[in-house]
């Protein structure tokens, strides 16, 4: 008993957590995707950018866990140029405490992972959260790369995250089911539904976000390992062949004899 | 040098997506003038691993460590990295699955390799470059990507390449040990919970999918979806609004922020076809849309359509499938 008491008094409060939430700046989900005339870049003209929807799960869950452990902090991290700051402010309005922007266009997943790992190493974060993937690049890579660069566990994709002291219990989706995994901090998790109900900013949050600290830091010298040569749109469909509802069964014959899929 | 293929096994069987990956790896090996070796993860049997010869695999490495039955990120990463070093692998091919992405991203850093996920075609290796086509913008576009460096990792999207079956060819199954220790299993799952899937067809692996939207009017009508799915040997799925109101579980949600599927046949019942839903299904080979609203945007993305009430149409389709026998 004596030993337990001794530990309790002199060790730092293990429930005080430093959360790092990585957010990507992506085209709104309703965007019609087009490219520059040489097909080398995404055409940003007239496109509304939002916080990557998967990252919203990471952000909201970090804020919920912070609220449950008073004194914990949530830092938002974005690798991007100055035009991402409106969405960084939005994350601050939702409830993050401060933000860091690594001032560089994200070249590829490895480049971004190196930036995140450098910030994480510097700041001594306990829990590093991000979305499962970005809805523009769809890499589903950054979480594992950050975990490997830092030499800490990764849980991806996580559907549930609970913390008890420095021990975290997560549910990871696998094909056809899920695994319950326990890890100790520090760790990386990439988040997806149904982890939480993503929050939207309220008026008070928007007001306070204006004065929250947003630090801009330079990128480390990491090189990208991949490069996009060209983008292309999927081939257009031929047009729909309609079958009258009265003779719906004919569709099945078409699927067998014409489309040959059943 | 060689090509190393990671094959995921479950209950002794090689997963369908891994048969595709094995085929992909063997074809890359042929392009590069070398052979393809596989490393097995999950619950495998030697007899089924030997059959990977049918996909063009020469040799299969098999570590009988029993704790490799369930997915353990650290252990799988070390296992595959050890195999890659032993085989001097210049290209590693995995499935673009939750396991493949989790392991592939760690391997890329550990081995100093470049990585492309969501790959839909064989690489172009002419001119000394290694270029792959991958899905981007949530199925709304493709990107041709150059992988740089000496080692490359490719995660192949399900159902984007057809598995070859050269009957009678067998691969040599070789015992292999990565000398895994307890520390490598520190993040082993405490519990594995598998879904109770109607008809036994898992959505991410399914060749055919029957999916329902708000037009189904309520969870009590899902029997109509399940009947057709069962008759077709299809998996069931749903749109986001349906999983949001808990008519169906989240793991059935197909779309931009749900599962992306690319089956041979996708039948959408009472789904209007919001752009976010299309992002999850538009790489399906054949899309059928059933909707009572002829203006539903989904018809523009469909190959076949029926304008009518799903409640009337679905039983007719199920009956017609049963007649086919």
Coordinates of C-alpha atoms in Angstrom, one line a residue:
Chain A
X1 CA 0.0 0.0 0.0
X2 CA 2.8 2.3 1.0
X3 CA 4.5 1.9 -2.3
X4 CA 1.3 2.6 -4.3
X5 CA 0.8 5.8 -2.4
X6 CA 4.3 6.9 -3.0
X7 CA 4.0 6.4 -6.7
X8 CA 0.7 8.2 -6.9
X9 CA 2.1 11.3 -5.2
X10 CA 5.3 11.6 -7.1
X11 CA 4.5 10.5 -10.6
X12 CA 3.0 12.9 -13.1
X13 CA -0.7 12.6 -13.5
X14 CA -1.0 9.8 -16.1
X15 CA -4.4 10.9 -17.2
X16 CA -3.1 14.3 -18.5
X17 CA -2.7 13.6 -22.2
X18 CA -1.2 15.6 -25.0
X19 CA -3.2 14.8 -28.2
X20 CA -1.9 15.6 -31.6
X21 CA -4.6 15.6 -34.3
X22 CA -3.4 15.6 -37.9
X23 CA -5.9 17.2 -40.4
X24 CA -5.7 17.3 -44.2
X25 CA -7.3 20.1 -46.3
X26 CA -9.4 18.4 -49.0
X27 CA -12.0 19.3 -51.7
X28 CA -15.5 19.2 -50.3
X29 CA -17.2 15.8 -50.8
X30 CA -19.6 17.2 -53.4
X31 CA -16.8 18.5 -55.6
X32 CA -16.9 17.6 -59.3
X33 CA -13.3 16.6 -59.9
X34 CA -11.4 18.2 -62.8
X35 CA -7.7 18.7 -63.6
X36 CA -5.5 21.3 -65.1
X37 CA -5.3 21.1 -69.0
X38 CA -2.1 19.1 -68.8
X39 CA -3.7 16.7 -66.3
X40 CA -0.8 17.1 -64.0
X41 CA -2.7 18.8 -61.1
X42 CA -6.1 19.0 -59.5
X43 CA -8.0 22.0 -60.7
X44 CA -8.6 24.0 -57.5
X45 CA -10.6 26.8 -59.3
X46 CA -13.9 27.5 -57.5
X47 CA -13.4 24.5 -55.2
X48 CA -14.4 24.7 -51.6
X49 CA -11.9 23.0 -49.3
X50 CA -12.9 21.3 -46.0
X51 CA -11.3 19.4 -43.1
X52 CA -10.9 15.8 -44.4
X53 CA -14.1 14.1 -43.2
X54 CA -12.2 11.1 -41.7
X55 CA -10.0 13.5 -39.7
X56 CA -13.2 15.0 -38.1
X57 CA -13.6 11.7 -36.2
X58 CA -10.0 12.0 -34.9
X59 CA -10.5 15.7 -33.9
X60 CA -13.8 15.2 -32.1
X61 CA -12.7 12.1 -30.3
X62 CA -9.6 13.9 -29.1
X63 CA -11.7 16.8 -27.8
X64 CA -14.1 14.4 -26.0
X65 CA -11.2 12.6 -24.3
X66 CA -9.6 15.9 -23.4
X67 CA -12.9 17.0 -21.8
X68 CA -13.0 13.8 -19.8
X69 CA -9.4 14.4 -18.5
X70 CA -9.3 18.1 -17.5
X71 CA -5.8 19.6 -18.1
X72 CA -5.2 17.5 -21.3
X73 CA -4.5 19.4 -24.5
X74 CA -5.4 19.0 -28.2
X75 CA -3.0 20.3 -30.8
X76 CA -4.0 20.4 -34.5
X77 CA -1.4 19.8 -37.1
X78 CA -1.6 20.4 -40.8
X79 CA 1.0 20.1 -43.5
X80 CA 0.0 22.7 -46.0
X81 CA 0.4 26.2 -47.4
X82 CA -1.2 29.3 -46.0
X83 CA -4.6 28.7 -47.7
X84 CA -5.3 25.8 -45.3
X85 CA -5.5 28.2 -42.3
X86 CA -9.2 28.7 -42.5
X87 CA -9.8 25.0 -41.9
X88 CA -7.1 25.0 -39.1
X89 CA -9.1 27.9 -37.5
X90 CA -12.2 25.7 -37.9
X91 CA -10.6 22.9 -36.0
X92 CA -9.6 25.4 -33.3
X93 CA -13.3 26.5 -33.2
X94 CA -14.4 23.0 -32.8
X95 CA -12.3 22.8 -29.6
X96 CA -8.6 22.2 -30.2
X97 CA -6.3 24.3 -28.0
X98 CA -3.6 25.3 -30.5
X99 CA -2.3 24.5 -33.9
X100 CA 0.8 23.9 -35.9
X101 CA 1.1 24.3 -39.6
X102 CA 4.1 22.9 -41.4
X103 CA 4.6 25.3 -44.2
X104 CA 4.8 23.0 -47.3
X105 CA 2.6 21.6 -50.0
X106 CA 2.0 17.9 -49.2
X107 CA 4.1 16.1 -51.8
X108 CA 3.2 12.5 -50.9
X109 CA 2.3 10.3 -48.0
X110 CA 6.0 9.7 -46.9
X111 CA 6.8 13.4 -47.0
X112 CA 3.7 14.2 -44.9
X113 CA 4.5 11.4 -42.5
X114 CA 8.1 12.7 -41.9
X115 CA 6.7 16.2 -41.1
X116 CA 4.2 14.8 -38.6
X117 CA 6.9 12.6 -37.0
X118 CA 9.2 15.5 -36.6
X119 CA 6.5 17.6 -34.9
X120 CA 5.4 14.7 -32.7
X121 CA 9.0 14.0 -31.6
X122 CA 9.5 17.6 -30.8
X123 CA 6.3 18.0 -28.8
X124 CA 6.3 14.7 -26.9
X125 CA 2.7 13.9 -27.7
X126 CA 1.0 10.9 -26.1
X127 CA -1.7 10.2 -28.6
X128 CA -1.4 10.9 -32.3
X129 CA -4.7 10.7 -34.2
X130 CA -5.7 11.2 -37.8
X131 CA -8.4 10.0 -40.2
X132 CA -8.2 6.7 -41.9
X133 CA -7.2 8.3 -45.2
X134 CA -7.6 11.6 -47.1
X135 CA -10.5 11.6 -49.5
X136 CA -8.4 13.1 -52.2
X137 CA -5.3 10.9 -52.2
X138 CA -6.9 7.9 -50.6
X139 CA -3.4 6.7 -49.5
X140 CA -4.3 5.1 -46.1
X141 CA -0.5 5.2 -45.5
X142 CA 0.4 8.1 -43.3
X143 CA -0.6 6.5 -39.9
X144 CA 1.7 3.5 -40.4
X145 CA 4.6 5.6 -41.6
X146 CA 4.3 7.9 -38.6
X147 CA 4.2 5.0 -36.3
X148 CA 7.2 3.3 -37.9
X149 CA 9.2 6.6 -38.0
X150 CA 8.5 7.1 -34.3
X151 CA 8.9 3.4 -33.4
X152 CA 5.4 3.3 -31.7
X153 CA 2.3 1.1 -32.3
X154 CA -0.3 2.0 -34.9
X155 CA -3.9 1.0 -34.8
X156 CA -5.7 1.4 -38.2
X157 CA -8.5 1.8 -38.9
X158 CA -9.9 2.4 -35.4
X159 CA -13.6 2.5 -34.8
X160 CA -13.5 3.0 -31.1
X161 CA -10.9 4.6 -28.7
X162 CA -11.0 4.7 -24.9
X163 CA -8.3 5.7 -22.5
X164 CA -7.6 4.7 -19.0
X165 CA -4.5 6.3 -17.7
X166 CA -1.7 5.5 -20.2
X167 CA -3.5 2.4 -21.5
X168 CA -5.8 2.7 -24.5
X169 CA -8.4 0.2 -25.7
X170 CA -9.3 0.4 -29.4
X171 CA -11.4 -1.5 -31.9
X172 CA -9.8 -2.0 -35.2
X173 CA -11.8 -2.9 -38.3
X174 CA -10.6 -6.0 -40.1
X175 CA -12.2 -7.5 -43.2
X176 CA -15.4 -9.1 -41.9
X177 CA -15.1 -8.1 -38.3
X178 CA -13.1 -6.2 -35.7
X179 CA -10.3 -6.7 -33.2
X180 CA -10.1 -5.4 -29.7
X181 CA -6.5 -4.1 -29.2
X182 CA -4.8 -2.6 -26.1
X183 CA -1.8 -0.4 -26.4
X184 CA 0.2 1.9 -24.1
X185 CA 0.8 5.6 -24.9
X186 CA 2.4 6.9 -27.1
X187 CA 0.6 5.4 -30.1
X188 CA -0.9 6.4 -33.5
X189 CA -4.5 5.7 -34.4
X190 CA -6.3 6.4 -37.7
X191 CA -9.9 7.0 -37.1
X192 CA -13.2 6.2 -38.8
X193 CA -16.8 5.9 -37.9
X194 CA -18.6 5.0 -35.6
X195 CA -15.9 6.5 -33.3
X196 CA -17.9 9.6 -32.4
X197 CA -20.4 12.1 -33.9
X198 CA -18.2 14.8 -35.5
X199 CA -18.8 18.2 -34.0
X200 CA -19.4 21.5 -35.8
X201 CA -18.1 24.8 -34.5
X202 CA -20.5 27.0 -32.4
X203 CA -20.4 30.8 -32.2
X204 CA -18.4 30.9 -29.0
X205 CA -15.9 28.5 -30.5
X206 CA -15.5 30.6 -33.6
X207 CA -14.9 33.7 -31.5
X208 CA -12.3 32.1 -29.3
X209 CA -10.5 30.3 -32.2
X210 CA -9.4 33.7 -33.6
X211 CA -7.0 34.2 -30.7
X212 CA -5.8 30.6 -30.2
X213 CA -2.1 30.1 -31.1
X214 CA -1.3 28.9 -34.6
X215 CA 2.4 28.3 -35.1
X216 CA 3.9 28.0 -38.6
X217 CA 7.1 25.9 -38.8
X218 CA 9.3 25.1 -41.8
X219 CA 9.3 21.6 -43.4
X220 CA 12.1 19.2 -42.8
X221 CA 14.1 18.2 -45.8
X222 CA 12.3 14.9 -46.5
X223 CA 12.0 13.9 -50.1
X224 CA 8.9 12.4 -51.7
X225 CA 9.2 8.8 -52.8
X226 CA 6.3 8.9 -55.3
X227 CA 5.3 11.4 -58.0
X228 CA 2.0 11.8 -59.9
X229 CA 2.7 11.8 -63.6
X230 CA -0.9 12.3 -64.7
X231 CA -4.5 12.2 -63.6
X232 CA -7.4 10.8 -65.5
X233 CA -11.2 10.6 -65.1
X234 CA -12.9 7.3 -65.3
X235 CA -14.4 6.3 -68.7
X236 CA -17.9 7.5 -69.2
X237 CA -20.8 5.0 -68.9
X238 CA -22.5 4.0 -72.2
X239 CA -25.9 5.0 -70.8
X240 CA -28.5 3.1 -68.9
X241 CA -30.6 0.3 -70.4
X242 CA -34.0 0.4 -68.9
X243 CA -36.2 -2.6 -68.2
X244 CA -39.9 -2.1 -67.6
X245 CA -40.9 -2.7 -63.9
X246 CA -43.7 -5.1 -65.1
X247 CA -41.2 -7.4 -66.6
X248 CA -38.5 -6.9 -64.1
X249 CA -37.4 -10.6 -64.3
X250 CA -36.0 -9.8 -67.8
X251 CA -33.2 -7.9 -66.1
X252 CA -31.8 -11.1 -64.6
X253 CA -31.7 -12.7 -68.1
X254 CA -29.7 -9.6 -69.3
X255 CA -27.3 -9.9 -66.4
X256 CA -26.7 -13.5 -67.3
X257 CA -26.6 -13.4 -71.1
X258 CA -25.5 -9.9 -72.0
X259 CA -23.5 -8.6 -69.0
X260 CA -22.4 -12.1 -68.0
X261 CA -22.1 -11.2 -64.3
X262 CA -24.4 -13.9 -62.8
Chain B
X1 CA 16.2 -10.2 -56.8
X2 CA 12.6 -11.3 -56.6
X3 CA 9.0 -10.2 -56.2
X4 CA 7.5 -11.0 -52.8
X5 CA 3.7 -11.4 -52.5
X6 CA 1.9 -11.2 -49.2
X7 CA -1.0 -13.7 -49.2
X8 CA -3.7 -13.3 -46.5
X9 CA -5.3 -16.6 -45.4
X10 CA -8.4 -17.2 -43.3
X11 CA -9.7 -20.5 -41.9
X12 CA -7.1 -22.3 -44.0
X13 CA -8.1 -20.7 -47.3
X14 CA -6.2 -18.1 -49.3
X15 CA -8.5 -15.1 -49.5
X16 CA -9.9 -14.3 -53.0
X17 CA -8.2 -10.9 -53.0
X18 CA -4.9 -12.6 -52.2
X19 CA -5.3 -14.9 -55.2
X20 CA -5.6 -11.7 -57.3
X21 CA -2.5 -10.3 -55.5
X22 CA -0.6 -13.6 -56.3
X23 CA -1.5 -13.3 -59.9
X24 CA -0.4 -9.7 -60.0
X25 CA 2.9 -10.5 -58.3
X26 CA 3.6 -13.4 -60.7
X27 CA 2.9 -11.1 -63.7
X28 CA 5.2 -8.3 -62.3
X29 CA 7.9 -11.0 -61.8
X30 CA 7.5 -12.1 -65.4
X31 CA 7.8 -8.4 -66.6
X32 CA 11.0 -8.1 -64.5
X33 CA 12.5 -11.4 -65.6
X34 CA 12.4 -13.0 -62.1
X35 CA 10.2 -15.2 -60.0
X36 CA 7.5 -14.5 -57.4
X37 CA 7.7 -15.9 -53.9
X38 CA 4.8 -15.6 -51.4
X39 CA 4.8 -15.2 -47.7
X40 CA 1.6 -16.4 -45.9
X41 CA -0.1 -14.6 -43.1
X42 CA -3.2 -15.7 -41.2
X43 CA -4.5 -19.2 -40.7
X44 CA -3.2 -21.3 -43.7
X45 CA -2.8 -24.9 -44.7
X46 CA 0.2 -26.2 -46.6
X47 CA -2.1 -27.8 -49.2
X48 CA -3.8 -24.5 -50.0
X49 CA -0.5 -22.6 -50.1
X50 CA 0.9 -25.1 -52.6
X51 CA -2.0 -24.3 -54.9
X52 CA -0.7 -20.8 -55.3
X53 CA 1.3 -22.3 -58.1
X54 CA -1.8 -21.9 -60.1
X55 CA -1.4 -18.2 -59.8
X56 CA 2.2 -18.4 -60.9
X57 CA 3.9 -18.4 -57.5
X58 CA 7.1 -20.5 -57.4
X59 CA 7.7 -20.7 -53.6
X60 CA 5.6 -20.0 -50.5
X61 CA 7.3 -19.1 -47.2
X62 CA 5.3 -20.3 -44.3
X63 CA 6.0 -19.5 -40.6
X64 CA 4.0 -21.9 -38.5
X65 CA 4.0 -19.6 -35.4
X66 CA 0.4 -20.0 -34.2
X67 CA 0.1 -16.4 -33.0
X68 CA 0.2 -15.3 -36.6
X69 CA -3.3 -16.5 -37.1
X70 CA -4.7 -13.1 -36.1
X71 CA -3.6 -9.8 -37.5
X72 CA -0.8 -8.4 -35.3
X73 CA 0.7 -5.3 -36.9
X74 CA 4.2 -5.5 -35.5
X75 CA 4.6 -9.2 -36.0
X76 CA 3.3 -9.2 -39.5
X77 CA 5.6 -6.3 -40.4
X78 CA 8.7 -8.0 -39.0
X79 CA 7.7 -11.3 -40.7
X80 CA 7.3 -9.7 -44.1
X81 CA 10.4 -7.5 -43.7
X82 CA 12.5 -10.6 -42.8
X83 CA 11.2 -12.5 -45.8
X84 CA 11.8 -9.5 -48.1
X85 CA 15.4 -9.3 -47.0
X86 CA 16.0 -13.1 -47.3
X87 CA 14.5 -13.1 -50.8
X88 CA 16.1 -9.8 -51.9
X89 CA 12.7 -8.5 -52.9
X90 CA 12.7 -5.5 -55.0
X91 CA 8.9 -5.4 -55.4
X92 CA 6.4 -6.4 -52.6
X93 CA 2.8 -6.9 -53.5
X94 CA -0.1 -6.8 -51.0
X95 CA -3.8 -6.6 -51.0
X96 CA -5.2 -3.1 -50.5
X97 CA -7.0 -4.4 -47.4
X98 CA -7.0 -3.1 -43.8
X99 CA -4.1 -5.6 -43.2
X100 CA -2.2 -4.7 -46.3
X101 CA -2.4 -1.0 -45.8
X102 CA -1.4 -1.2 -42.1
X103 CA 1.6 -3.4 -42.8
X104 CA 2.5 -1.9 -46.1
X105 CA 2.9 1.6 -44.7
X106 CA 5.2 0.4 -41.9
X107 CA 7.2 -1.7 -44.3
X108 CA 7.8 1.2 -46.6
X109 CA 9.6 3.1 -43.8
X110 CA 11.4 0.0 -42.5
X111 CA 12.7 -1.1 -45.9
X112 CA 13.2 2.4 -47.3
X113 CA 10.7 1.6 -50.1
X114 CA 8.3 3.7 -52.1
X115 CA 4.6 2.7 -51.7
X116 CA 1.5 3.0 -53.8
X117 CA -1.9 1.8 -52.5
X118 CA -5.2 1.4 -54.2
X119 CA -3.5 0.2 -57.4
X120 CA -5.8 -1.0 -60.2
X121 CA -3.5 -2.2 -63.0
X122 CA -0.2 -3.9 -63.7
X123 CA 2.8 -1.6 -63.6
X124 CA 4.4 -0.1 -66.7
X125 CA 8.1 -1.0 -66.4
X126 CA 9.4 0.2 -69.8
X127 CA 12.1 2.8 -69.9
X128 CA 13.4 1.8 -66.4
X129 CA 10.5 3.5 -64.7
X130 CA 7.9 1.8 -62.5
X131 CA 4.5 3.5 -63.0
X132 CA 1.2 2.3 -61.5
X133 CA -2.3 3.5 -62.0
X134 CA -4.1 4.0 -58.7
X135 CA -7.6 5.2 -57.7
X136 CA -7.8 8.7 -56.3
X137 CA -10.4 11.3 -55.2
X138 CA -12.5 8.5 -53.7
X139 CA -13.1 6.7 -57.0
X140 CA -13.8 9.8 -59.0
X141 CA -10.4 9.7 -60.7
X142 CA -7.2 7.8 -61.4
X143 CA -3.6 8.8 -61.0
X144 CA -0.5 7.4 -62.8
X145 CA 2.2 7.4 -60.1
X146 CA 6.0 6.8 -60.5
X147 CA 7.5 4.8 -57.6
X148 CA 11.1 5.8 -57.1
X149 CA 14.0 4.0 -55.5
X150 CA 15.4 0.5 -55.4
X151 CA 12.4 -1.1 -53.6
X152 CA 8.7 -0.7 -54.3
X153 CA 5.6 -1.8 -52.5
X154 CA 2.3 -2.0 -54.3
X155 CA -1.1 -2.6 -52.6
X156 CA -3.6 -3.9 -55.2
X157 CA -7.3 -2.9 -55.1
X158 CA -9.7 -5.8 -54.8
X159 CA -11.3 -7.1 -58.0
X160 CA -9.1 -5.0 -60.2
X161 CA -7.2 -8.0 -61.7
X162 CA -8.6 -11.4 -62.4
X163 CA -7.0 -14.3 -60.6
X164 CA -5.3 -16.8 -63.0
X165 CA -5.9 -20.6 -62.4
X166 CA -3.3 -22.7 -64.2
X167 CA -4.7 -26.1 -63.0
X168 CA -2.2 -28.6 -61.6
X169 CA 0.7 -26.2 -61.1
X170 CA 2.0 -26.2 -57.5
X171 CA 4.3 -24.0 -55.5
X172 CA 7.0 -25.3 -53.1
X173 CA 6.0 -24.6 -49.5
X174 CA 9.1 -23.8 -47.5
X175 CA 9.4 -23.5 -43.8
X176 CA 10.4 -20.1 -42.7
X177 CA 11.0 -18.4 -39.4
X178 CA 11.3 -14.7 -38.7
X179 CA 12.4 -15.5 -35.1
X180 CA 9.4 -13.6 -33.7
X181 CA 9.4 -13.0 -29.9
X182 CA 6.8 -12.1 -27.4
X183 CA 7.7 -8.4 -27.9
X184 CA 6.6 -8.6 -31.5
X185 CA 3.1 -9.7 -30.3
X186 CA 2.7 -6.9 -27.8
X187 CA -0.1 -5.4 -29.9
X188 CA -1.9 -8.7 -30.5
X189 CA -5.6 -8.4 -30.3
X190 CA -7.3 -9.2 -27.0
X191 CA -10.4 -10.3 -28.8
X192 CA -11.5 -10.9 -32.4
X193 CA -15.2 -10.4 -33.2
X194 CA -16.4 -11.5 -36.6
X195 CA -19.6 -10.2 -38.1
X196 CA -22.6 -12.4 -38.4
X197 CA -22.9 -12.0 -42.1
X198 CA -26.2 -13.0 -43.8
X199 CA -25.4 -15.7 -46.4
X200 CA -21.8 -15.8 -45.4
X201 CA -20.6 -13.3 -48.1
X202 CA -18.3 -10.6 -46.8
X203 CA -18.9 -7.2 -48.3
X204 CA -15.2 -6.2 -49.0
X205 CA -14.6 -9.6 -50.8
X206 CA -17.9 -9.9 -52.6
X207 CA -18.3 -10.3 -56.3
X208 CA -21.9 -9.2 -56.2
X209 CA -23.5 -6.7 -53.9
X210 CA -27.2 -5.8 -53.3
X211 CA -27.5 -2.5 -51.5
X212 CA -30.5 -0.6 -50.1
X213 CA -31.1 3.1 -49.4
X214 CA -33.8 5.2 -47.8
X215 CA -36.2 4.1 -50.5
X216 CA -36.5 0.8 -48.6
X217 CA -38.6 2.8 -46.1
X218 CA -37.4 0.9 -43.0
X219 CA -35.3 -1.9 -41.6
X220 CA -38.3 -4.2 -41.6
X221 CA -38.1 -4.4 -45.4
X222 CA -34.5 -5.6 -45.6
X223 CA -35.7 -9.1 -46.0
X224 CA -36.3 -8.2 -49.7
X225 CA -32.7 -7.2 -50.0
X226 CA -31.5 -10.3 -48.2
X227 CA -33.6 -12.6 -50.3
X228 CA -32.2 -11.3 -53.5
X229 CA -28.6 -11.3 -52.1
X230 CA -29.0 -14.9 -51.0
X231 CA -30.3 -16.0 -54.3
X232 CA -27.4 -14.3 -56.1
X233 CA -24.7 -15.3 -53.6
X234 CA -24.2 -11.6 -53.0
X235 CA -23.3 -9.5 -49.9
X236 CA -25.7 -6.8 -48.6
X237 CA -24.8 -3.2 -48.3
X238 CA -26.5 0.2 -47.6
X239 CA -26.2 3.9 -48.2
X240 CA -24.9 6.4 -45.5
X241 CA -28.3 7.7 -44.5
X242 CA -29.4 4.1 -43.7
X243 CA -26.5 3.4 -41.5
X244 CA -26.8 6.9 -39.9
X245 CA -30.3 6.1 -38.7
X246 CA -29.2 2.6 -37.6
X247 CA -31.4 0.7 -40.0
X248 CA -28.2 -1.3 -40.9
X249 CA -24.8 -1.6 -39.2
X250 CA -22.0 0.8 -40.1
X251 CA -19.9 -2.0 -41.7
X252 CA -22.4 -2.2 -44.5
X253 CA -22.1 1.5 -45.3
X254 CA -20.8 1.9 -48.8
X255 CA -19.6 5.4 -50.0
X256 CA -16.9 8.0 -49.7
X257 CA -16.6 7.7 -45.9
X258 CA -17.6 4.1 -45.8
X259 CA -16.4 1.0 -47.6
X260 CA -15.4 1.3 -51.2
X261 CA -16.4 -1.7 -53.2
X262 CA -15.6 -2.8 -56.7
X263 CA -17.8 -5.9 -57.4
X264 CA -18.7 -7.3 -60.8
X265 CA -22.3 -6.5 -60.0
X266 CA -23.8 -3.7 -57.8
X267 CA -27.6 -3.5 -57.4
X268 CA -28.8 -0.3 -55.8
X269 CA -32.3 -0.4 -54.4
X270 CA -34.0 2.8 -53.5
X271 CA -30.7 4.8 -53.5
X272 CA -30.8 8.2 -55.2
X273 CA -27.1 8.2 -56.0
X274 CA -25.5 11.1 -54.1
X275 CA -22.0 11.9 -55.4
X276 CA -20.6 10.6 -52.1
X277 CA -22.3 7.2 -52.5
X278 CA -21.2 7.0 -56.2
X279 CA -17.6 7.5 -55.0
X280 CA -17.8 4.2 -53.1
X281 CA -19.3 2.1 -55.9
X282 CA -18.3 3.6 -59.3
X283 CA -15.5 1.1 -60.0
X284 CA -18.1 -1.7 -60.0
X285 CA -18.1 -3.4 -63.3
X286 CA -21.9 -3.5 -63.8
X287 CA -24.3 -1.2 -61.9
X288 CA -28.1 -1.8 -61.7
X289 CA -30.3 0.9 -60.3
X290 CA -33.9 0.4 -59.1
X291 CA -35.7 3.6 -58.1
X292 CA -39.2 4.9 -58.5
X293 CA -37.9 8.3 -59.4
X294 CA -36.8 8.4 -63.0
X295 CA -34.8 11.5 -62.3
X296 CA -32.7 9.8 -59.6
X297 CA -29.1 10.8 -60.4
X298 CA -27.9 7.2 -60.0
X299 CA -29.5 6.3 -63.4
X300 CA -26.7 8.4 -65.1
X301 CA -24.1 6.1 -63.5
X302 CA -25.9 2.9 -64.2
X303 CA -25.7 0.2 -66.9
X304 CA -29.1 -1.2 -66.3
X305 CA -32.1 0.4 -64.6
X306 CA -35.7 -0.3 -63.5
X307 CA -38.0 2.7 -62.8
X308 CA -40.4 1.2 -60.3
X309 CA -41.1 0.6 -56.6
X310 CA -38.4 -1.6 -55.0
X311 CA -41.1 -3.3 -52.9
X312 CA -42.7 -4.7 -56.1
X313 CA -39.5 -5.2 -58.2
X314 CA -37.2 -7.0 -55.7
X315 CA -39.5 -10.1 -55.3
X316 CA -39.7 -10.4 -59.1
X317 CA -35.9 -10.3 -59.4
X318 CA -35.5 -12.9 -56.6
X319 CA -38.0 -15.2 -58.3
X320 CA -36.3 -14.7 -61.7
X321 CA -32.9 -15.6 -60.2
X322 CA -34.4 -18.8 -58.6
X323 CA -35.8 -19.8 -62.0
X324 CA -32.3 -19.7 -63.5
X325 CA -31.4 -22.5 -61.1

